[in-house]
Coordinates of C-alpha atoms in Angstrom, one line a residue:
Chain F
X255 CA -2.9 32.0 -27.3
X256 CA -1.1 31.8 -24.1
X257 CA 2.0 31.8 -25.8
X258 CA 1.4 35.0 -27.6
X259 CA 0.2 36.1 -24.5
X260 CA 3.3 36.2 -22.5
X261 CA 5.6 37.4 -25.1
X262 CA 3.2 40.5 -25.4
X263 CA 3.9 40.7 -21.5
X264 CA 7.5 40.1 -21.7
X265 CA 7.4 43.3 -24.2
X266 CA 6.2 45.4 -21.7
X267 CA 7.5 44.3 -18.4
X268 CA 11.0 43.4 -17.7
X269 CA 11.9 39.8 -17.9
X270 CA 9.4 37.5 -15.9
X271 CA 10.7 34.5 -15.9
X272 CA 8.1 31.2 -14.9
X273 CA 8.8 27.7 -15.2
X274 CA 9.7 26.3 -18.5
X275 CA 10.6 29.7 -20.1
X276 CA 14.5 29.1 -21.3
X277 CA 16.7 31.0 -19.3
X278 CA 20.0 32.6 -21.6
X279 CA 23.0 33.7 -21.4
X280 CA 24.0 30.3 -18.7
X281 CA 27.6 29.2 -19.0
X282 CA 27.8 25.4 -19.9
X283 CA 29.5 23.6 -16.8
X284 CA 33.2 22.6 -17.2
X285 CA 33.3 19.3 -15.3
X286 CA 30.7 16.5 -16.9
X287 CA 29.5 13.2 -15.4
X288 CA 30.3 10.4 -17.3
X289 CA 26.2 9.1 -16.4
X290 CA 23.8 9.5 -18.7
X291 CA 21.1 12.4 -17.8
X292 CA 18.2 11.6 -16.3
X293 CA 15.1 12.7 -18.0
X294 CA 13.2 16.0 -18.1
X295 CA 10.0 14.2 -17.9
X296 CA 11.3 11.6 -14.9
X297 CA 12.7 14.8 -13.3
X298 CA 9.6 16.7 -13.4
X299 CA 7.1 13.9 -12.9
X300 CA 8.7 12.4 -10.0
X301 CA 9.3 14.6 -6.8
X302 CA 9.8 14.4 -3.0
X303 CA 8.1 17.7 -2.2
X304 CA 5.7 17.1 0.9
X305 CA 4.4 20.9 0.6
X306 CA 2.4 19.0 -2.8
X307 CA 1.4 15.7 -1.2
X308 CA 3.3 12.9 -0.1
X309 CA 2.9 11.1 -3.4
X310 CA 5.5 11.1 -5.8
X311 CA 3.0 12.3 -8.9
X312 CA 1.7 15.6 -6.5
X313 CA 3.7 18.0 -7.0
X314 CA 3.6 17.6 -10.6
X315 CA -0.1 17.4 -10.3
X316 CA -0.6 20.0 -7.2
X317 CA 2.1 22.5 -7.3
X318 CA 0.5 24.5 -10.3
X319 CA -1.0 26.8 -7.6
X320 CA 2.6 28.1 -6.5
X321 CA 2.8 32.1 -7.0
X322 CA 7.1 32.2 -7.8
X323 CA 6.4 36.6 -8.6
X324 CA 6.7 38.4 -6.6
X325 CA 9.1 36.7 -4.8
X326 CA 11.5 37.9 -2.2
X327 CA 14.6 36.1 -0.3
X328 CA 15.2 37.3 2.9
X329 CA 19.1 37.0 4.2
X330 CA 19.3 37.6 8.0
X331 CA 20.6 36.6 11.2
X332 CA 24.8 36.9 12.0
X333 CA 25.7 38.7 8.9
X334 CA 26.7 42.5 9.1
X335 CA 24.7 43.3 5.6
X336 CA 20.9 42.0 6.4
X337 CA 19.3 42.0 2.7
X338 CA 15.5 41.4 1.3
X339 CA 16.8 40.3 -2.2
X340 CA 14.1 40.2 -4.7
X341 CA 13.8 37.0 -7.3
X342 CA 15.1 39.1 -10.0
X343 CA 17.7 40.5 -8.9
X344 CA 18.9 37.1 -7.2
X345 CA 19.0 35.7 -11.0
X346 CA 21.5 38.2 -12.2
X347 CA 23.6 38.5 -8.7
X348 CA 26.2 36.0 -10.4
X349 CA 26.8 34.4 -13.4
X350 CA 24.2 31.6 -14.2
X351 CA 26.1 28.3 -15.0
X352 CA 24.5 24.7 -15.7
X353 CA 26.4 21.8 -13.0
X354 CA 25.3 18.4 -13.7
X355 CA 25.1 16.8 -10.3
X356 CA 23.7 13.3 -9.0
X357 CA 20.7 13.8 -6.4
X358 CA 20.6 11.0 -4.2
X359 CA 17.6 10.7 -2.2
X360 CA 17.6 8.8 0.8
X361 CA 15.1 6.3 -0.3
X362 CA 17.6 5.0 -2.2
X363 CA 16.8 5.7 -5.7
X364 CA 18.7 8.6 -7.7
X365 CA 18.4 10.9 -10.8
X366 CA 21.7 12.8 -12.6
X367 CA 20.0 16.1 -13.1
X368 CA 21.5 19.3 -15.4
X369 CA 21.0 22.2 -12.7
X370 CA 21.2 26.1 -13.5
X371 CA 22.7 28.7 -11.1
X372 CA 25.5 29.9 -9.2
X373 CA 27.6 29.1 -5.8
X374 CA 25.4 29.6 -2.5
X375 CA 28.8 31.6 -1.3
X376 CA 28.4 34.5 -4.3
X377 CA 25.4 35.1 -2.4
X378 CA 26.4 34.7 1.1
X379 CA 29.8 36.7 0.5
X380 CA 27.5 40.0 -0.4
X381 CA 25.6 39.8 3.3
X382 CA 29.0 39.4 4.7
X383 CA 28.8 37.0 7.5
X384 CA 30.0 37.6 11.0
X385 CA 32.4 35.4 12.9
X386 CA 29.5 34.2 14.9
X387 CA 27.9 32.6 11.7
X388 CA 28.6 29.1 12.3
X389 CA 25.9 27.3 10.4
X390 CA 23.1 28.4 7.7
X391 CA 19.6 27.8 7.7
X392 CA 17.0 27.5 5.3
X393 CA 13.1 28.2 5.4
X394 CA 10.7 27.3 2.4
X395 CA 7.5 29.0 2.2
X396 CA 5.0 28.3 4.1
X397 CA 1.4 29.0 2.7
X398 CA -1.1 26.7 2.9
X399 CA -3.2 28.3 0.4
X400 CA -0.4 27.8 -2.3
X401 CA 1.1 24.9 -0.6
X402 CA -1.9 22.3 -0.2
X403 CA 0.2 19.5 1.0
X404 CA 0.6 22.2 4.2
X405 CA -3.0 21.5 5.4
X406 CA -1.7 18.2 6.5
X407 CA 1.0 18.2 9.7
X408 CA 2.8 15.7 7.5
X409 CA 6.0 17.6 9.0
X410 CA 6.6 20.9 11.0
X411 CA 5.6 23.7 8.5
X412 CA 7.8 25.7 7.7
X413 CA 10.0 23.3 5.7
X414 CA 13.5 23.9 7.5
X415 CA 17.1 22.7 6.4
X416 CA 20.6 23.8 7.4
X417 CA 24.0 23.5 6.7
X418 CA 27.4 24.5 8.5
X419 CA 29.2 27.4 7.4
X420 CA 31.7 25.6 5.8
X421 CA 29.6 23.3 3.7
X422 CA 27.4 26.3 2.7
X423 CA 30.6 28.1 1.8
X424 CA 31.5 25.1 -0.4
X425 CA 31.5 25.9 -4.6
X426 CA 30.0 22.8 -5.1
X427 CA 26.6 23.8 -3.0
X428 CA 24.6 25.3 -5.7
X429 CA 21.8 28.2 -5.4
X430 CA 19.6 26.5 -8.5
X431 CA 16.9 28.6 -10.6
X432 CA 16.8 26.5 -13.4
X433 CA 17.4 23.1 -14.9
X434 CA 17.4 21.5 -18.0
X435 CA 17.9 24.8 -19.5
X436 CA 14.7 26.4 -18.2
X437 CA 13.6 28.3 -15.5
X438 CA 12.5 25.6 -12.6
X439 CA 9.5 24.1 -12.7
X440 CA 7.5 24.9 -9.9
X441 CA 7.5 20.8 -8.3
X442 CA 11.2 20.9 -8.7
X443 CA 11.2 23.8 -6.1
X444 CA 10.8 27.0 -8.0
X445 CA 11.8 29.8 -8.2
X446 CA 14.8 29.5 -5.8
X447 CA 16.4 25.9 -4.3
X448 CA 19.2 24.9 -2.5
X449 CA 21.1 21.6 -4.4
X450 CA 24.2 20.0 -1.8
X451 CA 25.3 17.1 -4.5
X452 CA 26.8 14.9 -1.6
X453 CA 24.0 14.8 0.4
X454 CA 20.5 13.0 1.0
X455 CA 17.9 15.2 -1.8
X456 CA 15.7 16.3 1.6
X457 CA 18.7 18.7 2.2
X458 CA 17.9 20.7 -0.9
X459 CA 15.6 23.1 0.8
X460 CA 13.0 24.4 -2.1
X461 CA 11.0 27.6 -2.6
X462 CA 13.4 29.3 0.2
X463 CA 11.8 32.4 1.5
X464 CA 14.4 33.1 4.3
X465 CA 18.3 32.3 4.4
X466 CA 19.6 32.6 8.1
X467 CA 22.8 32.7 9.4
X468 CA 23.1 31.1 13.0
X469 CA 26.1 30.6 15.7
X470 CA 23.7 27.1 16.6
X471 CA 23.1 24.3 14.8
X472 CA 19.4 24.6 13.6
X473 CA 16.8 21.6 13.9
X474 CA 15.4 21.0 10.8
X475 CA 12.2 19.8 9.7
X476 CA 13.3 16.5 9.3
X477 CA 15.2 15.8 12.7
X478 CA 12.1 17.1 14.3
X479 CA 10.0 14.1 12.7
X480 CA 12.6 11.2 13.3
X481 CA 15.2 12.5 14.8
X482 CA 17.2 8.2 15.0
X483 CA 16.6 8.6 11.2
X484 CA 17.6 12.2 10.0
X485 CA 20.6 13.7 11.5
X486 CA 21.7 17.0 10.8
X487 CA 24.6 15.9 7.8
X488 CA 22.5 13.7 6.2
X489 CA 26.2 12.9 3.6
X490 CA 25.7 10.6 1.0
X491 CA 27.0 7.3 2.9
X492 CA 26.7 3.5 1.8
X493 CA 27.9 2.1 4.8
X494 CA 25.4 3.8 7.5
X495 CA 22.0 2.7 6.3
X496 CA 18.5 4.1 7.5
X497 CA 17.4 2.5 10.5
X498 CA 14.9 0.7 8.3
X499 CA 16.6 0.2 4.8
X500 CA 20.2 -0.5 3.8
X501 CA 21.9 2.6 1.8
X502 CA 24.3 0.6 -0.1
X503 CA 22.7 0.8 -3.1
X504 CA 20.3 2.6 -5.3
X505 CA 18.3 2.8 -8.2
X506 CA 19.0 5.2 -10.7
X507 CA 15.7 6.3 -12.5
X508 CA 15.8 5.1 -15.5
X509 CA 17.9 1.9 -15.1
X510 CA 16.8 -1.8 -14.2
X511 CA 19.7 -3.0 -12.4
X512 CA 20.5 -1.3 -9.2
X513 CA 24.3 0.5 -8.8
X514 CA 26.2 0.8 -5.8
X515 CA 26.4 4.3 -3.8
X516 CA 29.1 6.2 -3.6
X517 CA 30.5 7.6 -0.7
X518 CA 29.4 11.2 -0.3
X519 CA 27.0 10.4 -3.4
X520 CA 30.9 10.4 -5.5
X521 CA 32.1 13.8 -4.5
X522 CA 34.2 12.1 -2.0
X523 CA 37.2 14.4 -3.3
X524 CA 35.6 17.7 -3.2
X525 CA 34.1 17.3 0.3
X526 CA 35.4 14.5 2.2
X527 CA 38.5 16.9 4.1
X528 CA 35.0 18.6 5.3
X529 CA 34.9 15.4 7.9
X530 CA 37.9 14.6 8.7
X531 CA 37.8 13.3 12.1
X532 CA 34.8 13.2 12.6
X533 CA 32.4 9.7 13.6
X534 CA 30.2 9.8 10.6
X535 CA 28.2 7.4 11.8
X536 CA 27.4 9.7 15.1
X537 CA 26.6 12.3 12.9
X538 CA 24.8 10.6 10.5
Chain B
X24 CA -38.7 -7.4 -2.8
X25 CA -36.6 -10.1 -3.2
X26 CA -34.6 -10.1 0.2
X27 CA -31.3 -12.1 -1.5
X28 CA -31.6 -14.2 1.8
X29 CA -30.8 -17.4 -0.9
X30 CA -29.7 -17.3 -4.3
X31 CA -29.8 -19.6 -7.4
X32 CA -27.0 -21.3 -8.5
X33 CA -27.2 -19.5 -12.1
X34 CA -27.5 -16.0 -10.0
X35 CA -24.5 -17.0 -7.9
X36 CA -23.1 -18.4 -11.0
X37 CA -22.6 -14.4 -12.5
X38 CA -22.2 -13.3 -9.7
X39 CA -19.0 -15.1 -9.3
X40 CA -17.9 -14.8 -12.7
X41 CA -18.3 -11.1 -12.4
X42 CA -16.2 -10.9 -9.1
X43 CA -13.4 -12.9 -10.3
X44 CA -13.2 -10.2 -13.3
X45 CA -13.5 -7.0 -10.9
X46 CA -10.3 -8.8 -9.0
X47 CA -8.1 -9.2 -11.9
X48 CA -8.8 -5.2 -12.7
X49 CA -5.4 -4.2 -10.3
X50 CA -3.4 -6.5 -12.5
X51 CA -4.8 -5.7 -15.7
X52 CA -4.3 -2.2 -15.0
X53 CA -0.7 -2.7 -14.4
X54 CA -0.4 -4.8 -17.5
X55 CA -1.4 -2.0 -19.5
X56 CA 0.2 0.6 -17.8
X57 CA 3.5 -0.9 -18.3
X58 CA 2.5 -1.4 -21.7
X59 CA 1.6 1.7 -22.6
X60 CA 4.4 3.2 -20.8
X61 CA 2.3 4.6 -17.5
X62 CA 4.3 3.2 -14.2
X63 CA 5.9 6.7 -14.1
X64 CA 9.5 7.3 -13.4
X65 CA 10.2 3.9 -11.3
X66 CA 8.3 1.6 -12.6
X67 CA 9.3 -1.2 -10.1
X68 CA 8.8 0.7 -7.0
X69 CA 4.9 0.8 -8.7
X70 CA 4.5 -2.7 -8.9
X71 CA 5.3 -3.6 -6.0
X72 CA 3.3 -0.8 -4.3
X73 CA 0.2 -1.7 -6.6
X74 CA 0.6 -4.9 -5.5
X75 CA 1.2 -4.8 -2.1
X76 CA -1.7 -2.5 -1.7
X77 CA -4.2 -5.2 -3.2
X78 CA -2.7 -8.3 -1.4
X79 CA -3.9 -6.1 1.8
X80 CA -7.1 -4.9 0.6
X81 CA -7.8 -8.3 -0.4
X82 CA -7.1 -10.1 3.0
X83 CA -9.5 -7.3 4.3
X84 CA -11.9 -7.9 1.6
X85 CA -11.8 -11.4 2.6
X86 CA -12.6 -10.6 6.5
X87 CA -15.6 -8.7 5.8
X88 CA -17.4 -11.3 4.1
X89 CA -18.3 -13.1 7.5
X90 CA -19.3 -10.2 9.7
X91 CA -21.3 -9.0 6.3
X92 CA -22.7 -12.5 6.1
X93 CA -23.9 -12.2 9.7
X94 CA -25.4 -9.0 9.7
X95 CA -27.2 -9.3 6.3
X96 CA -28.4 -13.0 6.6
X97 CA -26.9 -13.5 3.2
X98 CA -25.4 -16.7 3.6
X99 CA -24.5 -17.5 0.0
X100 CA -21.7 -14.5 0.4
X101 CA -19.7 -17.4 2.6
X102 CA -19.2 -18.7 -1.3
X103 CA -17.1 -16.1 -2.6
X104 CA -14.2 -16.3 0.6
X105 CA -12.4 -18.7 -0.9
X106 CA -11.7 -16.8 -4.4
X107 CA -11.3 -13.5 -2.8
X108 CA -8.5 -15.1 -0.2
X109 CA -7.0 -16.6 -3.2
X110 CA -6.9 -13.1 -4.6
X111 CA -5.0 -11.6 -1.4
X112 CA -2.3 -14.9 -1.9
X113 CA -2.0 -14.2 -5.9
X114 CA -1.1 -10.3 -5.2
X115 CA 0.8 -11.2 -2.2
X116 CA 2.8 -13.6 -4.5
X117 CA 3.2 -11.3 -7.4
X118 CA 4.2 -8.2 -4.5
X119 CA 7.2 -11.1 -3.1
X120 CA 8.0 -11.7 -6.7
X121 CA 8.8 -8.4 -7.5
X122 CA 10.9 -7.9 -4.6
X123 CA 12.7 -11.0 -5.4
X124 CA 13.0 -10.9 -9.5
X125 CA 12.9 -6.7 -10.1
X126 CA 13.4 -5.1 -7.1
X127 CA 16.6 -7.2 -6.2
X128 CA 17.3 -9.2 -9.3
X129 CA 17.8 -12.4 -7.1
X130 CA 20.6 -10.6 -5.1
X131 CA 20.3 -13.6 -2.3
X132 CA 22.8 -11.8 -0.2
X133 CA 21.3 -8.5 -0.1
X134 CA 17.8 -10.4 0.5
X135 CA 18.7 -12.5 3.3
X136 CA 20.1 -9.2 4.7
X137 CA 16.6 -7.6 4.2
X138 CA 14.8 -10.6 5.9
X139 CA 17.2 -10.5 8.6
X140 CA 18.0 -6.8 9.6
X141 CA 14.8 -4.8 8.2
X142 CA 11.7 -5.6 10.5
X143 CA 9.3 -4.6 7.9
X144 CA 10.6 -6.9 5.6
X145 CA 10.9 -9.7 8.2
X146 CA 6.9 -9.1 9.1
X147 CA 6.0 -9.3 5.7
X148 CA 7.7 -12.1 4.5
X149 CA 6.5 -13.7 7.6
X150 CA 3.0 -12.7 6.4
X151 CA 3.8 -14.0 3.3
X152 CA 4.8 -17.5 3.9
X153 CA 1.9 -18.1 6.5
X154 CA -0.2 -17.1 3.8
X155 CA 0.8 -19.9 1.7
X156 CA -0.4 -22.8 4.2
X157 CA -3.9 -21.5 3.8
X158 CA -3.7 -21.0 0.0
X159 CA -2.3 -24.7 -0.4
X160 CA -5.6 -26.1 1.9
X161 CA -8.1 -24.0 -0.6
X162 CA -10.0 -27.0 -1.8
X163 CA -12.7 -29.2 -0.9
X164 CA -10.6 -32.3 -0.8
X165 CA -8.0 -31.4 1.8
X166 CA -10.5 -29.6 3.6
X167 CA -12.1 -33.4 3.9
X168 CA -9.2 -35.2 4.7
X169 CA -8.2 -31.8 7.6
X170 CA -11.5 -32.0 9.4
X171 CA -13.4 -28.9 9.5
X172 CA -12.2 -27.9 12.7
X173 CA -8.8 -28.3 11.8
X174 CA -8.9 -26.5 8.4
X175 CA -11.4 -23.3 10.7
X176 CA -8.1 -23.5 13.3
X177 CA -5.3 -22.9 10.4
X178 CA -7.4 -20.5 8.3
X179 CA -7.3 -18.6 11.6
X180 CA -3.5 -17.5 11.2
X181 CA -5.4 -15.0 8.5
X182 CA -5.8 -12.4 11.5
X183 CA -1.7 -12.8 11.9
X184 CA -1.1 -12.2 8.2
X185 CA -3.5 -9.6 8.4
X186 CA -1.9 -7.8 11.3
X187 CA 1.4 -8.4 9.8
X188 CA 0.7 -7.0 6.5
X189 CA -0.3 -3.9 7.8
X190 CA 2.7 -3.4 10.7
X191 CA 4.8 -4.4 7.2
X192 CA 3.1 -1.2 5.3
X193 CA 3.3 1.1 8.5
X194 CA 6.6 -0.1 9.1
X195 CA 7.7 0.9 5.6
X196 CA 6.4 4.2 4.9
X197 CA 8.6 7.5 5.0
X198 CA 6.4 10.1 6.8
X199 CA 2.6 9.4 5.5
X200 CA 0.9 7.1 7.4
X201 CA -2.9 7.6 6.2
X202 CA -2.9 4.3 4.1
X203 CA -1.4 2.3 6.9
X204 CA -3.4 3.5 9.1
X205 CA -6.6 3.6 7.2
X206 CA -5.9 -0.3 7.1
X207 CA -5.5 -0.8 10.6
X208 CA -8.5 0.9 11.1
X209 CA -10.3 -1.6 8.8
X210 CA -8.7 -4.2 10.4
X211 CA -9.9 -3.1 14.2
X212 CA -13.1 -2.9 12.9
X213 CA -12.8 -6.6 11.4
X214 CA -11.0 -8.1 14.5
X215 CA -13.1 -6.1 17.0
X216 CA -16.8 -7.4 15.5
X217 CA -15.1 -11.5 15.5
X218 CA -13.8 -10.0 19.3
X219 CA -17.7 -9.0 19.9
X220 CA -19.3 -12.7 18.8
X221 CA -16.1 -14.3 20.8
X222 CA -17.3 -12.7 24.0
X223 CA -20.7 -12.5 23.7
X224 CA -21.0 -16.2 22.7
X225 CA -18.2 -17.1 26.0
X226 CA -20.8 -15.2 28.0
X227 CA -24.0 -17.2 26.6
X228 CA -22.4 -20.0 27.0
X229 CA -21.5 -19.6 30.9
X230 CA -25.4 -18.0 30.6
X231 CA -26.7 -20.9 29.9
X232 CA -24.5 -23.2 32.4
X233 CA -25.5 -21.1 35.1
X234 CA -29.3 -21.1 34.5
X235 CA -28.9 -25.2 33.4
X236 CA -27.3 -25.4 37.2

């Protein structure tokens, strides 16, 4: 019933695309991991996404109630071309591509996870940024009423994240609207996400609402709630652990035996140069 | 109405049986989940949860039965302590095991590193290994050969593993604190009420020295 129901819909309206409708015409990514893939299920069932509940099963179980249409991403702040983009228009602003990536979360388990979307910078290149955009910031929705998990101060709504320019600029930092060959499930941060391969999974802003270019660093939500145990990078890095657990290794879901980490979560090669010079374990 | 002030021993008989069933339910339900495939995406990190969760509750569990015996005049509830402590030991055993087989595969290294550089790990293993003492002195014989006053002063280090266990879960958690602190709530509650009889009974005591001089 519900199936016939939407592809009536999708006769009459153009293309509205919710989570776990296949999204076409995606180029297959060039470079592979040698890992296995993690599963759709594990991927879907088990989520860091606070705006849902702090458990891992919430936002599988709670994040039903997200409205991803209409949706609307606002790019602002030191660029010379301010833009509202609406949701679909931001799925055909560049070529959709699938990049398998490793996520890394900082409690030390890890998933290898088949994204869909396109470079952060085809987006960022159209607002043009001014030479006084140093860093980027990143706002998730905030709506309590769609966001249960918000009724609780758990951290300071809205969910914020930032990168620096260069990082954002990066190919590998993806813009994600999909994975697994479908349109993103809501949990997994729908309908728009941020995914930085080669760095802690709480860097991945979700359901982003506002992108913001900024000459100073931004505080994100997560410095503001322990600021000795989230700094501003956040990289992928076995040899600084958590003040309260080591990072050296991590489970992979999925696999018994725990592996080791990889500096910069094994995209040492793209990104390292990005540091060099600087006292990662200062900037942690 | 029967008041339940005493019990016969076939009523406290069933009674028992039926408690000692209700307190295998977290590890039965475990047993089947990993059976049937229901731990979710990291199964190990479940366990040990689960299981760290019940050794608490159990401790706790354990603690109210005195305070409850006071209040209710139920004095037959002082039989079901002992089973219900040896509950919190069993899940507290089961939560170290899982750290020690699963979690870290016997990684001695990375274990001794966790005991010596992670404070929530060094508070609850410390928990852990006071708990064993009291587990080990759970029967009538060595309670003979301790004294009674000697077996009441060891069983005391339950408040520390008690306050340990729960500084080990608030320790531990990312952001969410609502189970930890839930606990230590509990806990204040417990501690505060054997705090009340302390006091009152120091002052009854001085009470009655004054009026005997």
């Amino acid at each position: 019933m519900q199936l016939a129901a939407s592809t009536a819909l999708a006769g009459l309206l153009p293309s509205v695309a919710l989570a776990g409708e296949p999204l076409t015409n995606v180029k297959k990514s060039a470079e592979s991991l040698p890992d296995p893939l993690t599963s759709l299920k594990d991927i879907t069932s088990y989520n860091n996404f606070y705006e849902f509940g702090t458990a891992k099963d919430d936002p599988a179980r709670n994040a039903g109630s997200l409205r991803t249409r209409p949706w609307t991403v606002s790019v602002e702040g030191e660029v010379n071309k301010p833009k509202v983009f609406d949701i679909e228009e931001l799925l055909k602003l560049a070529p959709l591509e699938e990049r398998i990536y490793r996520l890394r979360c900082v409690e030390a388990w890890s998933m290898v996870i088949p994204w869909i979307g396109y470079s952060l910078a085809e987006l960022l290149k159209q607002v043009e940024p001014t030479g006084n955009a140093k860093y980027v910031e990143f706002i998730s929705l905030e709506d309590p009423k769609q966001m249960p998990g918000q009724r609780d101060a758990t951290l300071n709504w809205p969910y914020r994240e930032g990168l620096r320019m260069d990082e954002a600029m990066h190919p590998l930092t993806l813009l994600a609207v999909g994975l697994y060959g479908e349109v993103l499930p809501n949990q997994n941060g729908a309908p728009i996400r941020l995914v930085a391969p080669w760095k802690y999974g709480f860097k991945s802003a979700k359901s982003i609402v506002k992108i913001r270019l900024t000459e100073k660093q931004p505080i994100t939500s997560w410095m503001e709630a322990g600021p000795s145990e989230y700094g501003f990078y956040s990289n992928v890095n076995p040899a600084v652990d958590h003040p309260r657990w080591s990072q050296a290794k991590e489970r992979r879901i999925g696999e018994f035996f725990k592996r080791p980490t990889l500096p910069f979560n094994g995209y040492a090669d793209q990104v390292a140069q990005l540091y060099a010079g600087m006292d990662l374990t200062k900037y942690f | 109405m029967k008041t339940f002030k005493t019990l016969n021993n076939k009523a406290l008989a069933w009674i028992k049986f039926a408690v000692f069933l209700l307190a295998l339910i977290p590890m039965f339900k475990l047993v089947s989940d990993a059976y049937f495939d229901n731990l979710g995406a990291n199964p190990i990190e479940k366990i040990t949860h689960s299981t760290g969760y019940w050794a608490l509750a159990f401790i706790l569990i354990t603690l109210t039965i005195t305070p409850l015996r006071r209040f209710s005049g139920w004095n037959w509830l002082q039989r079901f302590r002992r089973m219900l402590g040896l509950y919190a030991f069993f899940y507290a055993s089961l939560h170290f095991l899982t750290y020690l087989a699963l979690d870290q595969f016997f990684d001695w290294t990375s274990i001794v590193n966790d005991i010596v550089k992670r404070p929530y790990i060094t508070v609850g293993f410390a928990a852990f290994l006071l708990l064993i003492p009291l587990a080990i002195t759970s029967n009538n014989r060595i309670i003979k050969r301790m004294g009674g006053k000697q077996w009441l002063l060891l069983h005391r280090t339950v408040y520390v593993c008690a306050v340990g266990g729960v500084i080990h879960y608030w320790w531990l958690v990312k952001k969410d604190i609502t189970n930890p602190l839930t606990f230590a709530i509990l806990l204040g509650i417990l501690l505060g009420i054997r705090l009340f009889y302390w006091l009152r009974g120091l002052h009854k005591s001085r009470a009655g020295f004054w009026n005997f001089a």
